[in-house]
PDB file of C-alpha atoms in Angstrom:
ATOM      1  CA  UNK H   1      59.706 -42.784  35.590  1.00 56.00           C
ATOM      2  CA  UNK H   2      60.745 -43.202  31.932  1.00 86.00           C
ATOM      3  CA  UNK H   3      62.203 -39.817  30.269  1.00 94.00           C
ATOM      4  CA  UNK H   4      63.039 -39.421  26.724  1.00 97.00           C
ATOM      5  CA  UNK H   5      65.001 -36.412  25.206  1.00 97.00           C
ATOM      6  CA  UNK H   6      64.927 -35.983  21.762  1.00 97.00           C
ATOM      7  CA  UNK H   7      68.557 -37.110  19.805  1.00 94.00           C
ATOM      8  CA  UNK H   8      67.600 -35.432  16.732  1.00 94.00           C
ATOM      9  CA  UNK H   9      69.308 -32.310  14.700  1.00 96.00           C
ATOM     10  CA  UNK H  10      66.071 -30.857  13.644  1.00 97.00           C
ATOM     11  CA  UNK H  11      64.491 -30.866  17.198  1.00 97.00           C
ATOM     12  CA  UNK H  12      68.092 -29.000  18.301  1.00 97.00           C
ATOM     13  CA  UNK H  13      68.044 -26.271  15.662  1.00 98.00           C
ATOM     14  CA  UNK H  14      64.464 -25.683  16.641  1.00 98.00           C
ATOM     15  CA  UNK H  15      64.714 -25.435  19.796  1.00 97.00           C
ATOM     16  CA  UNK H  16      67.470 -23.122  19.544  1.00 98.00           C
ATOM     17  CA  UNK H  17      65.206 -20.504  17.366  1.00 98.00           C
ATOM     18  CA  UNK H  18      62.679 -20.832  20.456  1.00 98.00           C
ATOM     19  CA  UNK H  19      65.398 -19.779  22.527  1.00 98.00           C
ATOM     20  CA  UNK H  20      66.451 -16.854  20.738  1.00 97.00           C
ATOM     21  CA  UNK H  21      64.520 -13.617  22.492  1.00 96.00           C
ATOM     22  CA  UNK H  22      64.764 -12.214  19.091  1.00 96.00           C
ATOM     23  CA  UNK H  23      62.122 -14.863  17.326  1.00 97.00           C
ATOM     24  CA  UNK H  24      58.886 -12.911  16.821  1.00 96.00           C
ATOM     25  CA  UNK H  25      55.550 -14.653  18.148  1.00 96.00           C
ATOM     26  CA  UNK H  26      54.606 -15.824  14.470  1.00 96.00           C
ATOM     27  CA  UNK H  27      57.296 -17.366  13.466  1.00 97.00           C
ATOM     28  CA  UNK H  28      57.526 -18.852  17.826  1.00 97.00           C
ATOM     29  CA  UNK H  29      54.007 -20.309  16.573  1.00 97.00           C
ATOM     30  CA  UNK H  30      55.289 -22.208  13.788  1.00 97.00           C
ATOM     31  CA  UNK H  31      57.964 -23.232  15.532  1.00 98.00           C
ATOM     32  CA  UNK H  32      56.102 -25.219  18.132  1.00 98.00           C
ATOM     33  CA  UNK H  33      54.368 -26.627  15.968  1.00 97.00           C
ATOM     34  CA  UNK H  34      57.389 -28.234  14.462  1.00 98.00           C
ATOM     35  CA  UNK H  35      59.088 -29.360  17.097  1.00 98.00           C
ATOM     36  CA  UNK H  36      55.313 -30.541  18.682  1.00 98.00           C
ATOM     37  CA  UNK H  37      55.299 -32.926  15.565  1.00 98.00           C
ATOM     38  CA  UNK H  38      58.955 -34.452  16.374  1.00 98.00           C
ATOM     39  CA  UNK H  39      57.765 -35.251  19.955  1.00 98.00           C
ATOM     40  CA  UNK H  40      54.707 -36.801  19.005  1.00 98.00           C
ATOM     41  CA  UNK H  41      56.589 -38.913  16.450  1.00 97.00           C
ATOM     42  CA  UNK H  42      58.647 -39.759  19.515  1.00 97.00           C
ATOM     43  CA  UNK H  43      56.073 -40.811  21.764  1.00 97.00           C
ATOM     44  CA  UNK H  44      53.747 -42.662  19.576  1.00 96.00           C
ATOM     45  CA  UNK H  45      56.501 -44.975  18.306  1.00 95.00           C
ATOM     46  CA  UNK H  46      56.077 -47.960  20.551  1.00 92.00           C
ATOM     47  CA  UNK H  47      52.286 -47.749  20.980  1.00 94.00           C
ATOM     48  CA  UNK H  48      50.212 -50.876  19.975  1.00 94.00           C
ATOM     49  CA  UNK H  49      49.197 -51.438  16.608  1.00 94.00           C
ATOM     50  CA  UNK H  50      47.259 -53.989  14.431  1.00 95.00           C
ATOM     51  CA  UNK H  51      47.639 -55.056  10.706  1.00 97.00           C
ATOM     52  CA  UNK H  52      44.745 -54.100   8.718  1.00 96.00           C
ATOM     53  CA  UNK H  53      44.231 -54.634   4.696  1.00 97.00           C
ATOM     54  CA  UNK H  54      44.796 -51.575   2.484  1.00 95.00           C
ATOM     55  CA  UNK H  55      43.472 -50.917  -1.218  1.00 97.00           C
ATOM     56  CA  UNK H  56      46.046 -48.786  -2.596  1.00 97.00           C
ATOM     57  CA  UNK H  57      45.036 -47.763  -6.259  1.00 97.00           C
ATOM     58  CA  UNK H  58      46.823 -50.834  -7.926  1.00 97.00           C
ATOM     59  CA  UNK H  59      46.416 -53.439  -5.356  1.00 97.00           C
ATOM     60  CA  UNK H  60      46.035 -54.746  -1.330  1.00 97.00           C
ATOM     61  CA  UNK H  61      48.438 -54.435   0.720  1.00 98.00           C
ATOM     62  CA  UNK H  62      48.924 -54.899   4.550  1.00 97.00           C
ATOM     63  CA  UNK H  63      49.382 -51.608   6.733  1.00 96.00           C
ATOM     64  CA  UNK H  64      50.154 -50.914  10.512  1.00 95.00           C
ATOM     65  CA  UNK H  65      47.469 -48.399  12.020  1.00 95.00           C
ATOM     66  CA  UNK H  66      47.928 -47.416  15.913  1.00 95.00           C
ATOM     67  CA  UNK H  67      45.097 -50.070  18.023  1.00 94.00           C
ATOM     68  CA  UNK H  68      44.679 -47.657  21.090  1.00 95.00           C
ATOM     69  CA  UNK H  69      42.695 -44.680  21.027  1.00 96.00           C
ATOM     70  CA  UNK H  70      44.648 -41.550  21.809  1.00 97.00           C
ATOM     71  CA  UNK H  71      43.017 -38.347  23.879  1.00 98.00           C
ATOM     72  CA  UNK H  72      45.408 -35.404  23.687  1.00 98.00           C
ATOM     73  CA  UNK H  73      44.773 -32.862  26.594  1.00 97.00           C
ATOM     74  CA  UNK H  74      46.867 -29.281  26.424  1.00 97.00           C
ATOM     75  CA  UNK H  75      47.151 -27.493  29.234  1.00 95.00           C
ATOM     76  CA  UNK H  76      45.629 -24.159  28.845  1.00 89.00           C
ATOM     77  CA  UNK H  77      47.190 -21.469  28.124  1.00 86.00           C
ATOM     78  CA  UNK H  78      50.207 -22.279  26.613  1.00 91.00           C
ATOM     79  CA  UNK H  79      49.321 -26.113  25.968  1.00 95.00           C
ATOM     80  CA  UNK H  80      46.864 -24.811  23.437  1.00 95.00           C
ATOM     81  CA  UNK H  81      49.973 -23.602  21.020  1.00 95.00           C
ATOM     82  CA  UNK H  82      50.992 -27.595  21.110  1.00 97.00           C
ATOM     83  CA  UNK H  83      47.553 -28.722  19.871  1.00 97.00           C
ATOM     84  CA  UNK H  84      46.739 -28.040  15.894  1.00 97.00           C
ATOM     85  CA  UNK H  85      50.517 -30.076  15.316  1.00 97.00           C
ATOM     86  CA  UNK H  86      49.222 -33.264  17.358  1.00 98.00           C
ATOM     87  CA  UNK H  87      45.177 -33.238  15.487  1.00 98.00           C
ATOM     88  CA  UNK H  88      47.620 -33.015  12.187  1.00 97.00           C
ATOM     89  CA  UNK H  89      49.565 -36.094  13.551  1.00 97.00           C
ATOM     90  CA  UNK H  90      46.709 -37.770  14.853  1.00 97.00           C
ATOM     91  CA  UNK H  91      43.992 -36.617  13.589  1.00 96.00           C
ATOM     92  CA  UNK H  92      41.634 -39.548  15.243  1.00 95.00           C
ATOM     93  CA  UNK H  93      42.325 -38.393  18.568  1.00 97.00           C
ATOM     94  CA  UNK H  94      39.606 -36.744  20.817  1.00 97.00           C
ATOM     95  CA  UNK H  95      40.266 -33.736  22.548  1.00 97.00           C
ATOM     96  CA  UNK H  96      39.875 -32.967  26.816  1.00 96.00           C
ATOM     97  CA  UNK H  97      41.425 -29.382  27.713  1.00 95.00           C
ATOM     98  CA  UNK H  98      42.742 -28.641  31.258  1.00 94.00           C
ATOM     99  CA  UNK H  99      43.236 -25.317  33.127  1.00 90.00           C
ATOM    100  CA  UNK H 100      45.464 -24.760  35.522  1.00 81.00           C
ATOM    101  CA  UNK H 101      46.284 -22.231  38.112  1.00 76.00           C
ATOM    102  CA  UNK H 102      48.452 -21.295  40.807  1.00 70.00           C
ATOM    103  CA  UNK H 103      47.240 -19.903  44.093  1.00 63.00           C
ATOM    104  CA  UNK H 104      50.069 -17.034  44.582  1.00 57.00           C
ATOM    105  CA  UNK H 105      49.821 -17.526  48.314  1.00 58.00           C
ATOM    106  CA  UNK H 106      50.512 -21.421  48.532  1.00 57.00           C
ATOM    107  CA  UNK H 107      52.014 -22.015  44.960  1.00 55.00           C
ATOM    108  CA  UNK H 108      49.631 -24.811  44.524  1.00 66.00           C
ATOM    109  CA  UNK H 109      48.314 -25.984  41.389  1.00 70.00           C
ATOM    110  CA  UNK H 110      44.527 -26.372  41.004  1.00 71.00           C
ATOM    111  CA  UNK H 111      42.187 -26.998  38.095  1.00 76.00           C
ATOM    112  CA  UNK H 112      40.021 -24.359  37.032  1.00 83.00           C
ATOM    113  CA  UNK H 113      38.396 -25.678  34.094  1.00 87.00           C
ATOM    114  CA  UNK H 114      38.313 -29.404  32.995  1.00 89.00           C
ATOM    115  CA  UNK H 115      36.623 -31.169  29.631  1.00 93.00           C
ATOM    116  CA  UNK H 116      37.678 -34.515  28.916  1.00 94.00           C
ATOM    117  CA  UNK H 117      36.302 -37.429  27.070  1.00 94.00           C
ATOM    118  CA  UNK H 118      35.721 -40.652  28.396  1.00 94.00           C
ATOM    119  CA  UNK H 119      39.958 -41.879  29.280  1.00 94.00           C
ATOM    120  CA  UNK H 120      39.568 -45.411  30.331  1.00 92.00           C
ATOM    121  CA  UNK H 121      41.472 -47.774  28.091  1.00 91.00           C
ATOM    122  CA  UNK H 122      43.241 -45.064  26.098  1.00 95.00           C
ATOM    123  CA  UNK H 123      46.365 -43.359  26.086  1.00 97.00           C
ATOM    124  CA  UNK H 124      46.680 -39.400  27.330  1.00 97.00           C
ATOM    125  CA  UNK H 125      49.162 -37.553  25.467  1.00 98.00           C
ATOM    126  CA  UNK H 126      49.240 -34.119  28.038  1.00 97.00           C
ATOM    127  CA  UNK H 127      50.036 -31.407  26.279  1.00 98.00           C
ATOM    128  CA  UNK H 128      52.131 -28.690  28.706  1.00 96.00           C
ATOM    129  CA  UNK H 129      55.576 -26.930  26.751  1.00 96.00           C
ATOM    130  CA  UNK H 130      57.176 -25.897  29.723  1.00 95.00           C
ATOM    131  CA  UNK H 131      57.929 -28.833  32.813  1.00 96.00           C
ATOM    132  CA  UNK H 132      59.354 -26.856  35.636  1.00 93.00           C
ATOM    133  CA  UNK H 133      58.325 -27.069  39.095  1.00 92.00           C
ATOM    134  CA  UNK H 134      56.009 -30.198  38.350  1.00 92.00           C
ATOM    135  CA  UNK H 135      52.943 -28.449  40.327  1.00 90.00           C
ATOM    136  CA  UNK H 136      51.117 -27.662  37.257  1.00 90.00           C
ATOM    137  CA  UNK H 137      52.155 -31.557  35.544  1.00 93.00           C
ATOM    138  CA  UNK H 138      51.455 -33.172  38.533  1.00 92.00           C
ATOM    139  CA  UNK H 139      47.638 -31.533  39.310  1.00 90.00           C
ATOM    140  CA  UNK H 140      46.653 -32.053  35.433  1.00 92.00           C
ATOM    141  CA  UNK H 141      48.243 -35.507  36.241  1.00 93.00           C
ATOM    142  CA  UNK H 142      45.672 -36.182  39.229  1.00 91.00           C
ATOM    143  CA  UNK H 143      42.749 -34.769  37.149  1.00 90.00           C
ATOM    144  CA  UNK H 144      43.171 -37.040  34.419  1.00 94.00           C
ATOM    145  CA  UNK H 145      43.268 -40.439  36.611  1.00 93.00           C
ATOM    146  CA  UNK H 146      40.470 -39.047  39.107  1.00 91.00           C
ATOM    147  CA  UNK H 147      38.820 -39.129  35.127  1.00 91.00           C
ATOM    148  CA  UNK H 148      39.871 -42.430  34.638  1.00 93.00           C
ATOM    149  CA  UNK H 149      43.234 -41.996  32.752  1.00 93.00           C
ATOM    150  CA  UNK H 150      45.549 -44.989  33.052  1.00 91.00           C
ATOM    151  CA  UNK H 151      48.122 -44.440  30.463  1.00 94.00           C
ATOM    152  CA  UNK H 152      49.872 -40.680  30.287  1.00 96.00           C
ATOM    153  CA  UNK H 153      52.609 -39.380  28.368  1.00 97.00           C
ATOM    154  CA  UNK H 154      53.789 -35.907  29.243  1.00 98.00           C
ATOM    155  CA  UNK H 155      54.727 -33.865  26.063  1.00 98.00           C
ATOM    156  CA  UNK H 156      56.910 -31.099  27.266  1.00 97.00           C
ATOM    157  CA  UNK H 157      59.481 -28.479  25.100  1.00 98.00           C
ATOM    158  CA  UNK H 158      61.500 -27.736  27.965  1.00 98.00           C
ATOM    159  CA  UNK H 159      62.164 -29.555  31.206  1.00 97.00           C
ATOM    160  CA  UNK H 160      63.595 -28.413  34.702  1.00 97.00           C
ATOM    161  CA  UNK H 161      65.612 -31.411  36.201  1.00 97.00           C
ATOM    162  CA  UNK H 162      63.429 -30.269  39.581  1.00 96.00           C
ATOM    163  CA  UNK H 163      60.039 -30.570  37.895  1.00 96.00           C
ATOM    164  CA  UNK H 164      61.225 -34.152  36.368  1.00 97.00           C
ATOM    165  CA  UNK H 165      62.316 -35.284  40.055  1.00 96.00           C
ATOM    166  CA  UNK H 166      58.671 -34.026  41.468  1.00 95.00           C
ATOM    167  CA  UNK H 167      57.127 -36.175  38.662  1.00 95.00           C
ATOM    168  CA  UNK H 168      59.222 -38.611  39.511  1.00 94.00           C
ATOM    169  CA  UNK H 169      57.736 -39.326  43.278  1.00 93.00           C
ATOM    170  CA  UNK H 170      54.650 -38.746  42.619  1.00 92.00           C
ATOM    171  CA  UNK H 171      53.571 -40.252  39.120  1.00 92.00           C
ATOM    172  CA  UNK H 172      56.235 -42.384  38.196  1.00 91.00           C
ATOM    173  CA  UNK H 173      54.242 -44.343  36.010  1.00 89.00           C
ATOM    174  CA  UNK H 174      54.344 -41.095  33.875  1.00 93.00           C
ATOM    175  CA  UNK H 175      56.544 -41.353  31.065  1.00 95.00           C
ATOM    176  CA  UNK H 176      57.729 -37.742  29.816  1.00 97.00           C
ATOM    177  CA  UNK H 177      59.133 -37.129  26.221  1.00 98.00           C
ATOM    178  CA  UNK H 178      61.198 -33.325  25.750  1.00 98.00           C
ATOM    179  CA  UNK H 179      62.890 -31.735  23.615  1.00 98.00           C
ATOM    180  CA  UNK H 180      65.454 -30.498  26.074  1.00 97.00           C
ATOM    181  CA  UNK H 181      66.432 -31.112  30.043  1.00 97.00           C
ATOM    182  CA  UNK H 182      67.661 -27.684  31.131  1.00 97.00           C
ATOM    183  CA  UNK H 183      69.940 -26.595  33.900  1.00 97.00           C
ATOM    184  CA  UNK H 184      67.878 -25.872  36.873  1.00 96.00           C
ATOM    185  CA  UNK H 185      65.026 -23.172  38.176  1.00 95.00           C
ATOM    186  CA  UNK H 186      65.677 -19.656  39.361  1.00 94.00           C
ATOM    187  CA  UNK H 187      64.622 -18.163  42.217  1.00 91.00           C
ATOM    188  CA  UNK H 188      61.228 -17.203  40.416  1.00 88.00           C
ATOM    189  CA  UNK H 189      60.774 -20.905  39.325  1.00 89.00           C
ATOM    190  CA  UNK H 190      61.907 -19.992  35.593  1.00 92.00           C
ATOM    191  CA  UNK H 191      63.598 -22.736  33.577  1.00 96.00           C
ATOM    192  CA  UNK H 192      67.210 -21.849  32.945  1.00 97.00           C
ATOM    193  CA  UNK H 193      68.443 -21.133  29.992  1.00 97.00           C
ATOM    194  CA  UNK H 194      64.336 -21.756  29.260  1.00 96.00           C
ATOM    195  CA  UNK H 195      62.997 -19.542  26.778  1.00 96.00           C
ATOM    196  CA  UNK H 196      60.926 -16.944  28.788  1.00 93.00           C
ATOM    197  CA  UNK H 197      57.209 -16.998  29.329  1.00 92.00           C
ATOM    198  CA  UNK H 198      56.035 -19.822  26.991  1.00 93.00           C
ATOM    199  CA  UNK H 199      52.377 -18.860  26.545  1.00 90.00           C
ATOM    200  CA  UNK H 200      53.553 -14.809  26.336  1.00 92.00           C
ATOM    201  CA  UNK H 201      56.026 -15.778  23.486  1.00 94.00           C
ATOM    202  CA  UNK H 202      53.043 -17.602  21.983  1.00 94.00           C
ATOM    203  CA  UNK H 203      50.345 -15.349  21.690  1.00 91.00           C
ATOM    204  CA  UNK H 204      52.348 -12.006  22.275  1.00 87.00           C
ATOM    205  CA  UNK H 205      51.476 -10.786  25.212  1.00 86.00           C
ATOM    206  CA  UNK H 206      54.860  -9.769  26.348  1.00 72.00           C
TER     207      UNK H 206
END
C-alpha cells in the first residue's frame, strides 16, 4: 500500500503549530486548512489529465485540466474541518459525507450516517485528519467500495505506524498521503506525539 509523507517546509512548520496545545481553535481552523491544501496538491499530482484549448484574453493556448472526476468524502466529525480547503482546490468535485462510530464495548467501527454520490469511475479523496488505529479508515474504506468506489486516496494529518499497517492488510490498494508518520499509539489508542483530540481542537469543545 503506497504511503506518501509530505517533504515540504511549509507542511513541517504547520504541523508543528497544530501540535502546539497552546494554538487556539481559530487559528487550529486555519491551520488545517493550510496544510489540507498541501496534501491535496500532493495527491492530485499524478492523476489523469487531458489537453484542452484555452482563450486567455490575448490568445489560445493549450492547458492541462484533471480527466477524472473527483468525490471528496470527510469523515464526520473532524473530517468536516478538512473540507472547505479541498472544494477551494477542487472546486468540481462532488461531495459524499461519512459517519463513523465506535461501539465502546467491541471498539468496532460502524457507519452511522452515509451520503455519497454515484463513485464508479472516479477517484475518492477520504477526508479523515487523524489515521490511528485504522478501524475508523478501514470501515469508511468498506462503505465507499460496497458504494462502488474503486479508486481511494486517504488524506490524513497525522498517522500511527499501527493504523498504516491495519490499512495495509486490509486495503492495500489504498494509497494514503500525510503530513506526518508519528511514533506509535498509547494505551488509549492516541497518536503519539499526535496533537490531542482532532475534532475537539477543531470546533472547541475541549
Amino acid at each position: 500500500m503506497p504511503i506518501t509523507i509530505l517533504q515540504h517546509s511549509l507542511s513541517s512548520h504547520i504541523l508543528s503549530l497544530l501540535r502546539d496545545k497552546t494554538t487556539p481553535p481559530e487559528r487550529f481552523r486555519a491551520l488545517t486548512s493550510a496544510v489540507t491544501r498541501l496534501l491535496i496538491a500532493e495527491a492530485t499530482r499524478k492523476l489523469p489529465s487531458r489537453i484542452v484549448t484555452i482563450s486567455t484574453p490575448l490568445e489560445e493556448t493549450p492547458g492541462q485540466q484533471i480527466s477524472v472526476q473527483i468525490v471528496a468524502v470527510p469523515i464526520l466529525r473532524a473530517g468536516l474541518g478538512m473540507l472547505d480547503a479541498a472544494l477551494e482546490m477542487l472546486p468540481d468535485a462532488t461531495v459524499g459525507y461519512v459517519g463513523m462510530e465506535r461501539d465502546e464495548a467491541t471498539a468496532i467501527a460502524s457507519a452511522y450516517y452515509c451520503k455519497l454520490p454515484p463513485l464508479e469511475n472516479a477517484h475518492v479523496l477520504m477526508l479523515d485528519p487523524m489515521l490511528a488505529t485504522g478501524g475508523s479508515a478501514g470501515a469508511a474504506a468498506s462503505e465507499l467500495e460496497r458504494t462502488g468506489a474503486q479508486q481511494i486516496s486517504l488524506l490524513c494529518i497525522v498517522a500511527a505506524p499501527e493504523g498504516v499497517a491495519r490499512l495495509a492488510e486490509s486495503y492495500p490498494k489504498l494509497q494514503i498521503y500525510t503530513a506526518a508518520l508519528d511514533r506509535e499509539l498509547n494505551a488509549s489508542s492516541y497518536i503519539l506525539p499526535g496533537l490531542g483530540d482532532f475534532g475537539d481542537r477543531l470546533y472547541g469543545t475541549l
